[in-house]
Amino acid sequence: MPLAQNPLSVEVELPREDVALITVDGYLDVDTATEFQAHLANQLHHGRRHFLLDLSSVPFMDSSGMNIILRVYQETRKTEGSVHVISPTPAVRRILDLTGVSITVPISESVDEALTRVDEGAGLPHEPGEPSV
């Protein structure tokens, strides 16, 4: 069986019981999205409510990766959780900005910043017109 052209590496750390830090390395595209989704689903299954997605080593992401981020965002809203993207590469940041995902999913420059936002409730769902926390 041939190896994937652009293999994906996904590491999961638990800075807190309900927080999963997912560090992604490699191309996040149609060929690798299923693996990324499996890691997120596993953490949801184990009760994680907050997801910190470190995309600092992702040189490329297509709509498959974006859709998975939005799906986990929708799932975390059910449990008053949150999703935070950390340090996306310029190419990934551009995609997040152009598609409006960065308006919905907060972007942080570090894990500490994202954890502070979790503590402050940033990224929690709010009604349109209601100020975000």
Short mmCIF file of N, CA, C and O in Angstrom, two decimals, residues 13-104:
data_model
loop_
_atom_site.label_atom_id
_atom_site.label_comp_id
_atom_site.label_asym_id
_atom_site.label_seq_id
_atom_site.Cartn_x
_atom_site.Cartn_y
_atom_site.Cartn_z
N GLU A 13 -2.77 16.42 23.31
CA GLU A 13 -2.36 16.62 24.70
C GLU A 13 -3.58 17.13 25.46
O GLU A 13 -4.47 17.73 24.88
N LEU A 14 -3.58 16.89 26.76
CA LEU A 14 -4.70 17.31 27.59
C LEU A 14 -4.21 18.28 28.67
O LEU A 14 -3.85 17.87 29.76
N PRO A 15 -4.17 19.59 28.34
CA PRO A 15 -3.72 20.55 29.35
C PRO A 15 -4.66 20.61 30.56
O PRO A 15 -4.25 20.98 31.65
N ARG A 16 -5.90 20.24 30.35
CA ARG A 16 -6.91 20.15 31.41
C ARG A 16 -7.85 19.00 31.05
O ARG A 16 -7.88 18.56 29.91
N GLU A 17 -8.65 18.59 32.01
CA GLU A 17 -9.51 17.43 31.78
C GLU A 17 -10.48 17.64 30.62
O GLU A 17 -10.75 16.72 29.86
N ASP A 18 -11.02 18.85 30.48
CA ASP A 18 -12.01 19.08 29.42
C ASP A 18 -11.45 19.83 28.21
O ASP A 18 -12.19 20.28 27.36
N VAL A 19 -10.11 19.96 28.15
CA VAL A 19 -9.46 20.69 27.06
C VAL A 19 -8.51 19.76 26.32
O VAL A 19 -7.64 19.13 26.93
N ALA A 20 -8.69 19.69 25.00
CA ALA A 20 -7.78 18.91 24.15
C ALA A 20 -6.98 19.87 23.29
O ALA A 20 -7.54 20.71 22.59
N LEU A 21 -5.66 19.74 23.37
CA LEU A 21 -4.76 20.49 22.48
C LEU A 21 -4.39 19.54 21.36
O LEU A 21 -3.76 18.50 21.58
N ILE A 22 -4.84 19.87 20.15
CA ILE A 22 -4.60 19.03 18.97
C ILE A 22 -3.56 19.75 18.12
O ILE A 22 -3.84 20.82 17.57
N THR A 23 -2.37 19.16 18.01
CA THR A 23 -1.30 19.74 17.20
C THR A 23 -1.23 18.99 15.88
O THR A 23 -1.04 17.77 15.87
N VAL A 24 -1.42 19.73 14.81
CA VAL A 24 -1.49 19.14 13.47
C VAL A 24 -0.24 19.53 12.69
O VAL A 24 0.16 20.69 12.70
N ASP A 25 0.36 18.57 12.01
CA ASP A 25 1.55 18.81 11.21
C ASP A 25 1.35 18.15 9.85
O ASP A 25 1.15 16.94 9.78
N GLY A 26 1.34 18.95 8.81
CA GLY A 26 1.18 18.42 7.46
C GLY A 26 -0.01 19.04 6.76
O GLY A 26 -0.67 19.94 7.29
N TYR A 27 -0.26 18.56 5.57
CA TYR A 27 -1.35 19.07 4.75
C TYR A 27 -2.68 18.57 5.29
O TYR A 27 -2.85 17.37 5.52
N LEU A 28 -3.61 19.48 5.49
CA LEU A 28 -4.95 19.13 5.97
C LEU A 28 -5.89 19.27 4.79
O LEU A 28 -6.38 20.35 4.48
N ASP A 29 -6.06 18.14 4.09
CA ASP A 29 -6.84 18.17 2.85
C ASP A 29 -7.71 16.93 2.74
O ASP A 29 -7.83 16.16 3.70
N VAL A 30 -8.29 16.74 1.59
CA VAL A 30 -9.23 15.63 1.39
C VAL A 30 -8.58 14.27 1.69
O VAL A 30 -9.24 13.36 2.16
N ASP A 31 -7.26 14.15 1.47
CA ASP A 31 -6.57 12.88 1.71
C ASP A 31 -6.31 12.62 3.19
O ASP A 31 -6.14 11.48 3.59
N THR A 32 -6.26 13.67 4.01
CA THR A 32 -5.88 13.50 5.41
C THR A 32 -6.97 13.90 6.40
O THR A 32 -6.84 13.68 7.60
N ALA A 33 -8.05 14.47 5.91
CA ALA A 33 -9.11 15.01 6.77
C ALA A 33 -9.75 13.93 7.65
O ALA A 33 -10.11 14.20 8.80
N THR A 34 -9.89 12.73 7.15
CA THR A 34 -10.53 11.66 7.91
C THR A 34 -9.75 11.35 9.19
O THR A 34 -10.33 11.15 10.25
N GLU A 35 -8.43 11.34 9.09
CA GLU A 35 -7.59 11.09 10.27
C GLU A 35 -7.77 12.20 11.29
O GLU A 35 -7.92 11.95 12.49
N PHE A 36 -7.77 13.44 10.84
CA PHE A 36 -7.97 14.60 11.71
C PHE A 36 -9.34 14.50 12.40
O PHE A 36 -9.46 14.66 13.61
N GLN A 37 -10.35 14.18 11.62
CA GLN A 37 -11.71 14.06 12.15
C GLN A 37 -11.79 12.95 13.20
O GLN A 37 -12.46 13.10 14.23
N ALA A 38 -11.11 11.85 12.98
CA ALA A 38 -11.13 10.73 13.93
C ALA A 38 -10.56 11.15 15.28
O ALA A 38 -11.10 10.78 16.34
N HIS A 39 -9.49 11.92 15.28
CA HIS A 39 -8.89 12.39 16.54
C HIS A 39 -9.86 13.31 17.27
O HIS A 39 -10.02 13.20 18.50
N LEU A 40 -10.51 14.21 16.55
CA LEU A 40 -11.47 15.12 17.18
C LEU A 40 -12.67 14.36 17.73
O LEU A 40 -13.12 14.61 18.85
N ALA A 41 -13.19 13.42 16.95
CA ALA A 41 -14.34 12.62 17.39
C ALA A 41 -14.00 11.83 18.65
O ALA A 41 -14.82 11.71 19.57
N ASN A 42 -12.80 11.29 18.71
CA ASN A 42 -12.37 10.54 19.87
C ASN A 42 -12.35 11.43 21.12
O ASN A 42 -12.79 11.03 22.19
N GLN A 43 -11.86 12.65 20.97
CA GLN A 43 -11.82 13.57 22.11
C GLN A 43 -13.22 14.01 22.53
O GLN A 43 -13.50 14.15 23.71
N LEU A 44 -14.10 14.22 21.56
CA LEU A 44 -15.50 14.54 21.89
C LEU A 44 -16.13 13.38 22.66
O LEU A 44 -16.81 13.58 23.66
N HIS A 45 -15.86 12.18 22.20
CA HIS A 45 -16.39 10.97 22.84
C HIS A 45 -15.93 10.86 24.29
O HIS A 45 -16.65 10.38 25.15
N HIS A 46 -14.71 11.33 24.56
CA HIS A 46 -14.16 11.28 25.91
C HIS A 46 -14.49 12.52 26.75
O HIS A 46 -13.91 12.72 27.80
N GLY A 47 -15.43 13.32 26.28
CA GLY A 47 -15.95 14.41 27.09
C GLY A 47 -15.20 15.73 27.01
O GLY A 47 -15.45 16.63 27.81
N ARG A 48 -14.28 15.86 26.07
CA ARG A 48 -13.59 17.15 25.93
C ARG A 48 -14.58 18.17 25.37
O ARG A 48 -15.32 17.88 24.44
N ARG A 49 -14.58 19.36 25.96
CA ARG A 49 -15.50 20.42 25.53
C ARG A 49 -14.79 21.54 24.80
O ARG A 49 -15.40 22.27 24.04
N HIS A 50 -13.50 21.69 25.07
CA HIS A 50 -12.75 22.79 24.46
C HIS A 50 -11.62 22.19 23.62
O HIS A 50 -10.88 21.32 24.08
N PHE A 51 -11.51 22.71 22.41
CA PHE A 51 -10.51 22.21 21.46
C PHE A 51 -9.59 23.34 21.05
O PHE A 51 -10.04 24.37 20.55
N LEU A 52 -8.30 23.14 21.28
CA LEU A 52 -7.27 24.08 20.86
C LEU A 52 -6.57 23.42 19.67
O LEU A 52 -5.91 22.39 19.84
N LEU A 53 -6.75 23.98 18.50
CA LEU A 53 -6.20 23.38 17.28
C LEU A 53 -4.96 24.14 16.85
O LEU A 53 -5.05 25.24 16.31
N ASP A 54 -3.79 23.57 17.11
CA ASP A 54 -2.53 24.20 16.74
C ASP A 54 -2.25 23.87 15.28
O ASP A 54 -1.91 22.74 14.93
N LEU A 55 -2.40 24.87 14.43
CA LEU A 55 -2.21 24.69 12.98
C LEU A 55 -0.93 25.38 12.50
O LEU A 55 -0.79 25.69 11.32
N SER A 56 0.03 25.59 13.40
CA SER A 56 1.26 26.30 13.05
C SER A 56 2.15 25.51 12.10
O SER A 56 3.05 26.08 11.48
N SER A 57 1.92 24.22 11.96
CA SER A 57 2.72 23.39 11.04
C SER A 57 1.88 22.82 9.90
O SER A 57 2.17 21.76 9.37
N VAL A 58 0.81 23.55 9.56
CA VAL A 58 -0.05 23.13 8.45
C VAL A 58 0.16 24.12 7.30
O VAL A 58 -0.34 25.24 7.34
N PRO A 59 0.93 23.71 6.27
CA PRO A 59 1.20 24.64 5.18
C PRO A 59 0.02 24.84 4.22
O PRO A 59 -0.03 25.82 3.49
N PHE A 60 -0.93 23.90 4.25
CA PHE A 60 -2.06 23.96 3.33
C PHE A 60 -3.27 23.30 3.97
O PHE A 60 -3.17 22.26 4.61
N MET A 61 -4.43 23.94 3.78
CA MET A 61 -5.69 23.36 4.23
C MET A 61 -6.74 23.66 3.17
O MET A 61 -6.85 24.80 2.71
N ASP A 62 -7.50 22.64 2.80
CA ASP A 62 -8.58 22.86 1.84
C ASP A 62 -9.92 22.85 2.57
O ASP A 62 -9.98 22.85 3.80
N SER A 63 -10.99 22.83 1.82
CA SER A 63 -12.33 22.90 2.41
C SER A 63 -12.63 21.70 3.30
O SER A 63 -13.44 21.80 4.23
N SER A 64 -11.98 20.57 3.07
CA SER A 64 -12.21 19.40 3.93
C SER A 64 -11.79 19.69 5.36
O SER A 64 -12.52 19.39 6.31
N GLY A 65 -10.62 20.28 5.54
CA GLY A 65 -10.15 20.64 6.87
C GLY A 65 -11.02 21.70 7.50
O GLY A 65 -11.35 21.63 8.69
N MET A 66 -11.41 22.68 6.71
CA MET A 66 -12.27 23.75 7.21
C MET A 66 -13.61 23.21 7.69
O MET A 66 -14.11 23.59 8.74
N ASN A 67 -14.18 22.31 6.92
CA ASN A 67 -15.47 21.73 7.29
C ASN A 67 -15.39 20.95 8.59
O ASN A 67 -16.32 20.97 9.39
N ILE A 68 -14.28 20.27 8.82
CA ILE A 68 -14.12 19.52 10.07
C ILE A 68 -14.02 20.49 11.25
O ILE A 68 -14.62 20.25 12.30
N ILE A 69 -13.30 21.58 11.08
CA ILE A 69 -13.21 22.58 12.14
C ILE A 69 -14.60 23.13 12.45
O ILE A 69 -14.98 23.26 13.61
N LEU A 70 -15.37 23.43 11.42
CA LEU A 70 -16.72 23.95 11.65
C LEU A 70 -17.63 22.91 12.29
O LEU A 70 -18.47 23.24 13.13
N ARG A 71 -17.47 21.64 11.92
CA ARG A 71 -18.28 20.58 12.53
C ARG A 71 -17.98 20.42 14.01
O ARG A 71 -18.90 20.29 14.82
N VAL A 72 -16.70 20.43 14.38
CA VAL A 72 -16.37 20.30 15.80
C VAL A 72 -16.83 21.54 16.55
O VAL A 72 -17.27 21.45 17.69
N TYR A 73 -16.80 22.70 15.90
CA TYR A 73 -17.33 23.92 16.52
C TYR A 73 -18.82 23.74 16.82
O TYR A 73 -19.27 24.05 17.93
N GLN A 74 -19.57 23.21 15.87
CA GLN A 74 -21.01 22.99 16.07
C GLN A 74 -21.25 21.99 17.21
O GLN A 74 -22.16 22.18 18.01
N GLU A 75 -20.44 20.94 17.28
CA GLU A 75 -20.59 19.95 18.35
C GLU A 75 -20.30 20.55 19.71
O GLU A 75 -21.00 20.27 20.68
N THR A 76 -19.26 21.39 19.79
CA THR A 76 -18.89 21.96 21.09
C THR A 76 -19.93 22.97 21.57
O THR A 76 -20.08 23.16 22.78
N ARG A 77 -20.64 23.58 20.67
CA ARG A 77 -21.69 24.53 21.07
C ARG A 77 -22.77 23.83 21.89
O ARG A 77 -23.37 24.43 22.78
N LYS A 78 -23.01 22.55 21.62
CA LYS A 78 -24.04 21.79 22.34
C LYS A 78 -23.67 21.62 23.81
O LYS A 78 -24.54 21.41 24.63
N THR A 79 -22.39 21.68 24.12
CA THR A 79 -21.93 21.46 25.50
C THR A 79 -21.31 22.73 26.08
O THR A 79 -20.57 22.65 27.06
N GLU A 80 -21.61 23.87 25.49
CA GLU A 80 -21.04 25.16 25.90
C GLU A 80 -19.52 25.11 25.89
O GLU A 80 -18.85 25.72 26.72
N GLY A 81 -18.99 24.40 24.93
CA GLY A 81 -17.54 24.32 24.75
C GLY A 81 -17.08 25.34 23.73
O GLY A 81 -17.82 26.27 23.37
N SER A 82 -15.85 25.17 23.25
CA SER A 82 -15.30 26.12 22.29
C SER A 82 -14.22 25.48 21.44
O SER A 82 -13.69 24.42 21.78
N VAL A 83 -13.93 26.13 20.35
CA VAL A 83 -12.84 25.74 19.46
C VAL A 83 -11.99 26.99 19.24
O VAL A 83 -12.53 28.07 19.03
N HIS A 84 -10.69 26.81 19.30
CA HIS A 84 -9.75 27.90 19.09
C HIS A 84 -8.66 27.42 18.14
O HIS A 84 -8.08 26.35 18.36
N VAL A 85 -8.39 28.19 17.11
CA VAL A 85 -7.29 27.89 16.21
C VAL A 85 -6.08 28.64 16.73
O VAL A 85 -6.16 29.83 17.06
N ILE A 86 -4.94 27.95 16.80
CA ILE A 86 -3.71 28.55 17.31
C ILE A 86 -2.68 28.67 16.20
O ILE A 86 -2.38 27.69 15.50
N SER A 87 -2.15 29.87 16.05
CA SER A 87 -1.02 30.17 15.16
C SER A 87 -1.12 29.55 13.76
O SER A 87 -0.20 28.86 13.33
N PRO A 88 -2.20 29.80 13.04
CA PRO A 88 -2.25 29.24 11.69
C PRO A 88 -1.17 29.87 10.80
O PRO A 88 -0.82 31.03 11.00
N THR A 89 -0.66 29.07 9.89
CA THR A 89 0.32 29.60 8.94
C THR A 89 -0.38 30.67 8.09
O THR A 89 -1.62 30.69 8.00
N PRO A 90 0.38 31.55 7.44
CA PRO A 90 -0.25 32.61 6.64
C PRO A 90 -1.23 32.07 5.58
O PRO A 90 -2.30 32.65 5.39
N ALA A 91 -0.89 30.97 4.93
CA ALA A 91 -1.78 30.41 3.91
C ALA A 91 -3.09 29.92 4.53
O ALA A 91 -4.18 30.15 3.98
N VAL A 92 -3.00 29.27 5.67
CA VAL A 92 -4.20 28.76 6.35
C VAL A 92 -5.00 29.93 6.92
O VAL A 92 -6.23 29.96 6.81
N ARG A 93 -4.32 30.91 7.48
CA ARG A 93 -5.02 32.10 8.02
C ARG A 93 -5.81 32.80 6.92
O ARG A 93 -6.94 33.23 7.11
N ARG A 94 -5.21 32.89 5.74
CA ARG A 94 -5.88 33.54 4.61
C ARG A 94 -7.18 32.81 4.26
O ARG A 94 -8.22 33.43 4.05
N ILE A 95 -7.13 31.49 4.23
CA ILE A 95 -8.32 30.69 3.94
C ILE A 95 -9.38 30.91 5.02
O ILE A 95 -10.56 31.10 4.73
N LEU A 96 -8.96 30.90 6.29
CA LEU A 96 -9.90 31.10 7.39
C LEU A 96 -10.53 32.49 7.31
O LEU A 96 -11.73 32.64 7.57
N ASP A 97 -9.75 33.49 6.94
CA ASP A 97 -10.27 34.85 6.82
C ASP A 97 -11.19 35.01 5.61
O ASP A 97 -12.28 35.58 5.72
N LEU A 98 -10.77 34.48 4.47
CA LEU A 98 -11.56 34.62 3.23
C LEU A 98 -12.92 33.93 3.33
O LEU A 98 -13.90 34.40 2.77
N THR A 99 -12.97 32.83 4.06
CA THR A 99 -14.22 32.07 4.17
C THR A 99 -15.07 32.52 5.36
O THR A 99 -16.19 32.05 5.52
N GLY A 100 -14.54 33.38 6.20
CA GLY A 100 -15.28 33.85 7.36
C GLY A 100 -15.20 32.93 8.56
O GLY A 100 -15.80 33.20 9.59
N VAL A 101 -14.45 31.84 8.46
CA VAL A 101 -14.33 30.91 9.59
C VAL A 101 -13.68 31.62 10.77
O VAL A 101 -14.05 31.40 11.93
N SER A 102 -12.74 32.53 10.50
CA SER A 102 -12.04 33.23 11.60
C SER A 102 -12.97 34.17 12.36
O SER A 102 -12.65 34.60 13.47
N ILE A 103 -14.12 34.48 11.81
CA ILE A 103 -15.11 35.29 12.53
C ILE A 103 -15.83 34.42 13.56
O ILE A 103 -16.14 34.87 14.66
N THR A 104 -16.07 33.17 13.21
CA THR A 104 -16.78 32.24 14.08
C THR A 104 -15.86 31.56 15.08
O THR A 104 -16.20 31.43 16.25
#
